[in-house]
Short mmCIF file of C-alpha atoms and ligand atoms in Angstrom, two decimals:
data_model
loop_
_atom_site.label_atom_id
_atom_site.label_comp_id
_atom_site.label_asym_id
_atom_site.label_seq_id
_atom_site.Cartn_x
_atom_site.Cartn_y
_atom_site.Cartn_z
CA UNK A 1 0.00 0.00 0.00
CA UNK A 2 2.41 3.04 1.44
CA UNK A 3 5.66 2.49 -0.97
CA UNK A 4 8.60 3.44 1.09
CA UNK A 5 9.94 7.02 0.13
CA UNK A 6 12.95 7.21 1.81
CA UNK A 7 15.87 4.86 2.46
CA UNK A 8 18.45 4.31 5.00
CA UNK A 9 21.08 7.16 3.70
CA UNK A 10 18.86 9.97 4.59
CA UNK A 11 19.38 8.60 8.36
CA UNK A 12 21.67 9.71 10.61
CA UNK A 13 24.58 7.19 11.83
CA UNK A 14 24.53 6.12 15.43
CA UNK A 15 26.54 3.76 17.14
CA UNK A 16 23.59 2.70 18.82
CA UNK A 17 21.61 -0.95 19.59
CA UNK A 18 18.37 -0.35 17.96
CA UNK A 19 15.05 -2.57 17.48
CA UNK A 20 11.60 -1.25 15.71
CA UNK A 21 9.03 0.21 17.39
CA UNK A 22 5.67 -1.78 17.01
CA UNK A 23 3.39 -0.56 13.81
CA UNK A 24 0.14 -1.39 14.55
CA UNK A 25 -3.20 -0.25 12.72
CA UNK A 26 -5.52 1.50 14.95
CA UNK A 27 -8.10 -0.53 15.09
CA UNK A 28 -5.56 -3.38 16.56
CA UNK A 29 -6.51 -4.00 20.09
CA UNK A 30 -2.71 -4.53 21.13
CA UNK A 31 -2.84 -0.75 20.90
CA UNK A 32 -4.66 -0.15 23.55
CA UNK A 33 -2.63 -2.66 25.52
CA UNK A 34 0.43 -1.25 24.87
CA UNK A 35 -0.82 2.29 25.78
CA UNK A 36 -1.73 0.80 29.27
CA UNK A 37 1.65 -0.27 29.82
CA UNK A 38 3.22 3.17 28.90
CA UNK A 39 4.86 1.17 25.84
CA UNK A 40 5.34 3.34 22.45
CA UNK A 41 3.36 2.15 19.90
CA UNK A 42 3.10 3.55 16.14
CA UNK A 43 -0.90 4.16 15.42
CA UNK A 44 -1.20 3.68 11.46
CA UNK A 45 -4.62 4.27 9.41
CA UNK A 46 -6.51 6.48 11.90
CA UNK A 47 -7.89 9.05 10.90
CA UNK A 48 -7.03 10.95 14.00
CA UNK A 49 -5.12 13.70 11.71
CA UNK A 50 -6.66 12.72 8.28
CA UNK A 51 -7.27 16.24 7.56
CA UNK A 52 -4.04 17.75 8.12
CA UNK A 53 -2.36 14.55 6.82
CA UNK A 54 -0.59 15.98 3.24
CA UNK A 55 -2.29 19.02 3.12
CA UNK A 56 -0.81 21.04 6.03
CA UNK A 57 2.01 21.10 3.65
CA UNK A 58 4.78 24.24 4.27
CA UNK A 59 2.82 25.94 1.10
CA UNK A 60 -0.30 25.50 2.91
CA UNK A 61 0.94 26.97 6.03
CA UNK A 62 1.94 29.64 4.85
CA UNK A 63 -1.00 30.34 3.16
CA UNK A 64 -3.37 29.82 6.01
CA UNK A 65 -1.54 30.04 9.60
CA UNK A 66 -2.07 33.50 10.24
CA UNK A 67 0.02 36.82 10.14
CA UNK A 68 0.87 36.56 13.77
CA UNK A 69 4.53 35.95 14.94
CA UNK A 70 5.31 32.08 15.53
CA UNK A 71 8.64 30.95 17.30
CA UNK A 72 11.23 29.62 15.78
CA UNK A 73 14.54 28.62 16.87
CA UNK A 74 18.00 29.51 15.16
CA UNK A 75 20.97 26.89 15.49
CA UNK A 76 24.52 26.73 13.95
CA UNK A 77 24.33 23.23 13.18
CA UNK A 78 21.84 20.64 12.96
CA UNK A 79 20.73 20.15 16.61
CA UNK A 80 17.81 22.14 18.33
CA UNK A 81 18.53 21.50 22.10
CA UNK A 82 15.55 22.60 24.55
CA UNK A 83 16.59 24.74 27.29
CA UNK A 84 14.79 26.45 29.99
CA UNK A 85 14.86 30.34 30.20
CA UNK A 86 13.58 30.44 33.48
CA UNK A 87 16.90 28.29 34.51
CA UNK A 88 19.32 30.64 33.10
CA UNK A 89 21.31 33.17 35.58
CA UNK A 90 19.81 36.76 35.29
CA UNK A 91 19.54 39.62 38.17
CA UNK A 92 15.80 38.05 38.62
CA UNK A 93 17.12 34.86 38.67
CA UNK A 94 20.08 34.61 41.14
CA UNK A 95 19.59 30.92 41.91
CA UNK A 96 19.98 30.41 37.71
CA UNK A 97 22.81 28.08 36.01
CA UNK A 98 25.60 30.71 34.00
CA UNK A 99 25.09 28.93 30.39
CA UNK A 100 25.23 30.24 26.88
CA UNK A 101 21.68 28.79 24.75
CA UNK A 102 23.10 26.47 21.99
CA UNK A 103 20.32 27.45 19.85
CA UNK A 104 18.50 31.39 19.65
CA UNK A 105 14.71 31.78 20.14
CA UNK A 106 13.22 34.70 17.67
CA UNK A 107 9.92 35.22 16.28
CA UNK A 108 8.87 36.05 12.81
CA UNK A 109 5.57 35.64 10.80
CA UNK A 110 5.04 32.03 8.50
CA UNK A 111 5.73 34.56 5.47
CA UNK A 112 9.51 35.13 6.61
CA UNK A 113 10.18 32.06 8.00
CA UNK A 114 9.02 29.98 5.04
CA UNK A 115 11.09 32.55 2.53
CA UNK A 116 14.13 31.50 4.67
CA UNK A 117 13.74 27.96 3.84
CA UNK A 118 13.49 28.76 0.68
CA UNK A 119 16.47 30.61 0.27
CA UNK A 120 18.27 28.75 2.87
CA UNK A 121 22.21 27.59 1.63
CA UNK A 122 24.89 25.50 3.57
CA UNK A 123 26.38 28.06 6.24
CA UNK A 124 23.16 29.95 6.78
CA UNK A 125 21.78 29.36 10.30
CA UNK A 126 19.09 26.37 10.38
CA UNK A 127 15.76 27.16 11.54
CA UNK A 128 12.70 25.13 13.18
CA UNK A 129 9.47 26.92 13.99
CA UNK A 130 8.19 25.54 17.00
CA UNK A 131 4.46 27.09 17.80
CA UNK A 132 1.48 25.69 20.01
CA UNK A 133 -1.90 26.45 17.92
CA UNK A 134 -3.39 29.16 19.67
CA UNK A 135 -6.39 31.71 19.12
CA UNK A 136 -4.55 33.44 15.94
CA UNK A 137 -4.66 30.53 13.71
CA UNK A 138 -6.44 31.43 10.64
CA UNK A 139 -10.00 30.11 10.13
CA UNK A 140 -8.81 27.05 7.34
CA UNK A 141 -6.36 25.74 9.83
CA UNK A 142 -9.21 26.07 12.70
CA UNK A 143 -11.50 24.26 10.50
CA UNK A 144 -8.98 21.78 9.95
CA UNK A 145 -8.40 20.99 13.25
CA UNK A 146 -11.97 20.71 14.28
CA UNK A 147 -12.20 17.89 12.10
CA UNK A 148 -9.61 15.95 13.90
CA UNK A 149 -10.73 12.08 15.10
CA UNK A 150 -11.45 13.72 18.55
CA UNK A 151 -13.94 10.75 19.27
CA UNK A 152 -10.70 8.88 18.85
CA UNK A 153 -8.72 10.66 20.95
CA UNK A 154 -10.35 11.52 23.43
CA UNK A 155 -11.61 7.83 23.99
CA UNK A 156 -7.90 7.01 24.40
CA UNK A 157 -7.81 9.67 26.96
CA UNK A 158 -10.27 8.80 28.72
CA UNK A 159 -9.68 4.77 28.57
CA UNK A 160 -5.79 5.37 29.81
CA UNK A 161 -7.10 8.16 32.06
CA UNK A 162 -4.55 10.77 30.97
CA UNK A 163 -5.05 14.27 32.21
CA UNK A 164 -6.12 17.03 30.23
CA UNK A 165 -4.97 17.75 26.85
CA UNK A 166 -2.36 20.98 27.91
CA UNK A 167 -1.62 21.81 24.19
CA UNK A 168 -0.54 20.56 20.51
CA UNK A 169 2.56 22.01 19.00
CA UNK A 170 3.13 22.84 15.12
CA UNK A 171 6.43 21.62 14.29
CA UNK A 172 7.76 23.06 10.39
CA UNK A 173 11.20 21.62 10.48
CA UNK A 174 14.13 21.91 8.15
CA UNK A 175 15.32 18.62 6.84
CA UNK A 176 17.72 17.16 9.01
CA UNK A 177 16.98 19.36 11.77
CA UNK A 178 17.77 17.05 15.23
CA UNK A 179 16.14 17.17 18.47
CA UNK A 180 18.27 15.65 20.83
CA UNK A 181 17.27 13.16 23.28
CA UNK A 182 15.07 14.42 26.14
CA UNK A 183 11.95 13.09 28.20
CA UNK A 184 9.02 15.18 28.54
CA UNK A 185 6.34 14.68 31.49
CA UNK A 186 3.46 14.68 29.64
CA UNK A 187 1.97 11.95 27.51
CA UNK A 188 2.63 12.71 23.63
CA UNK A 189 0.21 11.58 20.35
CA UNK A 190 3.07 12.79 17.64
CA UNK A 191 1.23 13.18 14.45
CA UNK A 192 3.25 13.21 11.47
CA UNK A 193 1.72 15.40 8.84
CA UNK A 194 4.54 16.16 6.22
CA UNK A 195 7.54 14.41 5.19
CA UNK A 196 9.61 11.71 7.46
CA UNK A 197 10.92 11.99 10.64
CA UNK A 198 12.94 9.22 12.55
CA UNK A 199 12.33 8.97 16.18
CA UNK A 200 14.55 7.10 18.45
CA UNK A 201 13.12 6.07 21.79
CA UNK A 202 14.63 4.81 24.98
CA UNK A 203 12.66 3.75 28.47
CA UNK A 204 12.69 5.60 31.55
CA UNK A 205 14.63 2.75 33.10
CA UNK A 206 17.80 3.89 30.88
CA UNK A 207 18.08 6.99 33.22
CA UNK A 208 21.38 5.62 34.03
CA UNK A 209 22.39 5.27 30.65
CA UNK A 210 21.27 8.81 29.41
CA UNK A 211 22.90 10.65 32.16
CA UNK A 212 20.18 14.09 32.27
CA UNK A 213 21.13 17.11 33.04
CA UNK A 214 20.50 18.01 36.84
CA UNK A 215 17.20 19.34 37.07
CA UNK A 216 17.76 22.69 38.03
CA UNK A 217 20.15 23.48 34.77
CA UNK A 218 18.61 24.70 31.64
CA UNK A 219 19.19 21.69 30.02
CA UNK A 220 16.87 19.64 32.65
CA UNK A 221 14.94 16.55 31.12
CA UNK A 222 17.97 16.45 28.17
CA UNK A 223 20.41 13.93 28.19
CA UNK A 224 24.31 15.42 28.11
CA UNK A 225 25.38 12.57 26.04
CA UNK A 226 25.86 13.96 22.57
CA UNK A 227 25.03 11.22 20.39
CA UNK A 228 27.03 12.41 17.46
CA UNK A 229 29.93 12.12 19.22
CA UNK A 230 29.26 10.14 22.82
CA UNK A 231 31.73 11.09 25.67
CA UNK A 232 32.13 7.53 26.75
CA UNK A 233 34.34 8.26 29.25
CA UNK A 234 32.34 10.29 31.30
CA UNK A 235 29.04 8.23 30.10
CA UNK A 236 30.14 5.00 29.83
CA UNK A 237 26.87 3.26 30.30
CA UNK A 238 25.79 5.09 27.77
CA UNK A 239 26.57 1.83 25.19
CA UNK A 240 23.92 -0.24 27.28
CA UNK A 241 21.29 1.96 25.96
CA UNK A 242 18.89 0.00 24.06
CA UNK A 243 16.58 2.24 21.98
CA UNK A 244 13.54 1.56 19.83
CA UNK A 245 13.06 3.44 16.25
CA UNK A 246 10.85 3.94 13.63
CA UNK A 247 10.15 6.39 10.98
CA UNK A 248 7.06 8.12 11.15
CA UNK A 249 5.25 8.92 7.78
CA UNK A 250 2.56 11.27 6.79
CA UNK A 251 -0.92 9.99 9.04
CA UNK A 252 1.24 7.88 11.62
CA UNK A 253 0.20 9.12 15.43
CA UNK A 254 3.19 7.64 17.46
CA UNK A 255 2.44 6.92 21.06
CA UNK A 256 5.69 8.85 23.20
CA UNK A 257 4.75 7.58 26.66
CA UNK A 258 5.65 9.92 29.75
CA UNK A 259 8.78 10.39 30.54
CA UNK A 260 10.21 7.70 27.42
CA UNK A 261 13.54 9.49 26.16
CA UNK A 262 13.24 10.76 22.70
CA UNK A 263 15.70 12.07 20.07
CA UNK A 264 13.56 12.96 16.43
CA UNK A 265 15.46 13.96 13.46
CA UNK A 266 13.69 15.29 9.73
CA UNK A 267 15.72 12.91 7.23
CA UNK A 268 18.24 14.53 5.42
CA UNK A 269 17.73 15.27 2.11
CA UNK A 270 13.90 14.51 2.91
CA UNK A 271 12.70 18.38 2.38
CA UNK A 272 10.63 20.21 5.36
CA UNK A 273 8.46 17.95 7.49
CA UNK A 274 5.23 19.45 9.40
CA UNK A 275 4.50 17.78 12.53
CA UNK A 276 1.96 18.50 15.37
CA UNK A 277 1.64 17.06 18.81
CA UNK A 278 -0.65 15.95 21.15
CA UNK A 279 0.29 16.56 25.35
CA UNK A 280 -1.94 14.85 27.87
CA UNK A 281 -1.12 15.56 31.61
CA UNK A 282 -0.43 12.10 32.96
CA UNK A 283 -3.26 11.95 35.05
CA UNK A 284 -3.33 11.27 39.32
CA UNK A 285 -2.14 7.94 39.79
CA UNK A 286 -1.36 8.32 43.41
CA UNK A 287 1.41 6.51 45.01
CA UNK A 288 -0.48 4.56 47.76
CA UNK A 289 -1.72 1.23 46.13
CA UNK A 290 0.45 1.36 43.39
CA UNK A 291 3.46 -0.76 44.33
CA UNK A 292 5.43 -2.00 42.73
CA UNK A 293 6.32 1.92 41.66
CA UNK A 294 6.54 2.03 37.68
CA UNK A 295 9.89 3.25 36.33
CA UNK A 296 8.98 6.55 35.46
CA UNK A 297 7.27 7.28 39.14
CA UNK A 298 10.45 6.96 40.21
CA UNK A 299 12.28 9.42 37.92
CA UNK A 300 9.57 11.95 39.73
CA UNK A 301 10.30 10.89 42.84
CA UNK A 302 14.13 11.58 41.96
CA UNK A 303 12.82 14.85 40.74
CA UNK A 304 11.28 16.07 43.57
CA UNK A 305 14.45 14.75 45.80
CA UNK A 306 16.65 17.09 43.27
CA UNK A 307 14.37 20.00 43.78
CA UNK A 308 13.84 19.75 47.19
CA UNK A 309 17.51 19.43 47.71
CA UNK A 310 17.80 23.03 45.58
CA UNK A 311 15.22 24.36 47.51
CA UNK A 312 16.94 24.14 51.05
CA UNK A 313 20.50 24.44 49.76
CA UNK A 314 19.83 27.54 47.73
CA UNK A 315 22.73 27.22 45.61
CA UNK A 316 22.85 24.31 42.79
CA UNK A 317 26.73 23.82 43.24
CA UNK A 318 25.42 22.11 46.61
CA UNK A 319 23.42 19.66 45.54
CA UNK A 320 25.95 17.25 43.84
CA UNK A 321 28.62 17.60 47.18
CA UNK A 322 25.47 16.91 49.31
CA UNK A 323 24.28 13.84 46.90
CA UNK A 324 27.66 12.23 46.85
CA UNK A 325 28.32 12.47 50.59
CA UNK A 326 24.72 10.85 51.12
CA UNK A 327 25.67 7.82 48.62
CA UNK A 328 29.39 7.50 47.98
CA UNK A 329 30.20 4.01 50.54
CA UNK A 330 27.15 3.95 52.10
CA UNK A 331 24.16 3.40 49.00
CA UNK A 332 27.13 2.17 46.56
CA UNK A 333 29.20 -1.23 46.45
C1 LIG B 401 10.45 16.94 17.12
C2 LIG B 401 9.18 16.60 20.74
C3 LIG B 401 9.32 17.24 19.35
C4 LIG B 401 10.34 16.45 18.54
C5 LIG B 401 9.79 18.67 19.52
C6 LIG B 401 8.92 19.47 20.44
C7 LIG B 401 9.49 20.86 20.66
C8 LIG B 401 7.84 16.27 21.29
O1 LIG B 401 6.84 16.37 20.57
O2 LIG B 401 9.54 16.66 16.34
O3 LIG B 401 11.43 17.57 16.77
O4 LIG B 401 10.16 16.39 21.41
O5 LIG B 401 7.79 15.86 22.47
ZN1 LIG B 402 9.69 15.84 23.40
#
């Protein structure tokens, strides 16, 4: 049916140990199962984007998103890596981390940013506009996104009792554009809408191999390892990763469960892609009658210790000194 338009050279190369993420049509019940165990799954057929699906296309977009400003991000090479604002050091911010973004946040309207792409050549800056679909959407787009499967998803929401939906993103990305590996704490339907993206997942439980940034630096929920060229000195475990890929193509919904590490990358030589995404809080599961703890409860709990520990020590160069006395010889063999 869907004749594959890409192949394996417009990947990047990692030296990583990779197996496929499960393709499942939607109306396959194992979906649903492996949405209950917080297990990615790749939702093909639906029609939960069907009509966005190839017609959200950059030309599209441009016509119809609206003459408001949109953010997009400006990086020197090919990697977009998330940071916090409200982490960095300013006069308002005394507790912040000194750190100098990797990538530069502007704003410009779909007209400029699209004309960019166009005229984009090696050595210009890359760019990714990154925008949650607000109020100043133009009607087409609205209407659009009214006709959405909502039945569909919001009878997944409800089944896997997920919070509220918080917001959906508009991803126009330039091909090859990376985003490096990172968790998010929300639950994430990842429709693709234009062009091919590969994602690469890992499981919470590969915390150790990932080695995030503390949680107080800019770069919280982003792992440090930099998987074009892995430190494996200071990240040795990094090797024992085991990740799960696929490609996503234009209709496919991919299932990012909570806190599952993530690194997404346009193929090269693919042309833009147009994404949009789905966040879910993920829902009050309380604690108390819910041992054994899943993997990713305790990644909050270790959270909340980090935080905590910021909170009374009021400077973040305390926290590691204060960690390692607690551990070193007494929690570690
Ligand atoms: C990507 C992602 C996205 C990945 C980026 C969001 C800013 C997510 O949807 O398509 O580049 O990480 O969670
Ligand atoms: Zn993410």
């Amino acid at each position: 049916m869907s004749e594959k338009l890409w192949n394996s050279s417009q990947l990047r190369r990692y030296d990583l140990d990779l197996e496929q993420i499960p393709r499942l049509h939607y109306t396959d019940p194992k979906v649903d199962e492996l949405i209950s165990q917080n297990k990615p799954v790749l939702i093909t057929g639906s029609n939960i984007i069907n009509t966005a699906t190839n017609v959200w296309t950059p030309e599209y977009l441009e016509e119809n998103l609206g003459n408001a400003g949109h953010t997009v991000f400006l990086s020197k090479n090919h990697k977009f890596k998330y940071f916090d604002e409200s982490k960095m050091l300013s006069r308002s911010n005394p507790m912040g981390i000194e750190f100098i973004p990797p990538t530069r946040k502007t704003r410009m309207k779909v007209g400029e940013f699209m004309k960019k792409l166009r005229e984009w050549k090696p050595g210009n800056e890359r760019l990714y506009l990154q925008q949650p679909l607000n109020n100043t959407i133009g009607p087409q787009l609205v209407r659009d996104f009214l006709h959405f499967d909502w039945d569909y998803l919001n009878s997944k929401q409800e089944k896997h009792k997920w919070g509220e939906l918080t917001s959906n993103l508009l991803l126009i990305s330039q091909e090859g554009n990376v985003t490096p590996c990172h968790y998010d704490e929300q639950q994430n339907f990842f429709g693709q809408l234009y062009g091919y993206k590969r994602c690469i997942l890992f499981p919470p439980s590969d915390f150790e191999c990932l080695y995030p940034h503390p949680v107080h630096h800019p770069h919280d929920r982003q792992s440090m390892v930099d998987f074009d060229n892995p430190d494996h000195v200071r990240f040795p475990k990094f090797k024992n990763a085991k990740g799960f890929e696929t490609v996503v193509e234009p209709g496919d919904v991919l299932y990012i469960p909570i806190y599952w590490w993530h690194h997404v990358e346009s193929l090269m030589r693919g042309g833009p892609t147009v994404s949009v995404n789905f966040w879910y809080k993920g829902g009050s599961t309380p604690f108390n009658q819910q041992y054994p703890l899943k993997d990713y409860q305790k990644i909050s709990i270790m959270r909340n210790v980090e935080k905590m520990l910021l909170g009374v020590l009021q400077d973040p160069k305390e926290v590691g000194p204060l960690l390692r006395s607690m551990v070193l010889g007494r929690y570690t063999d």
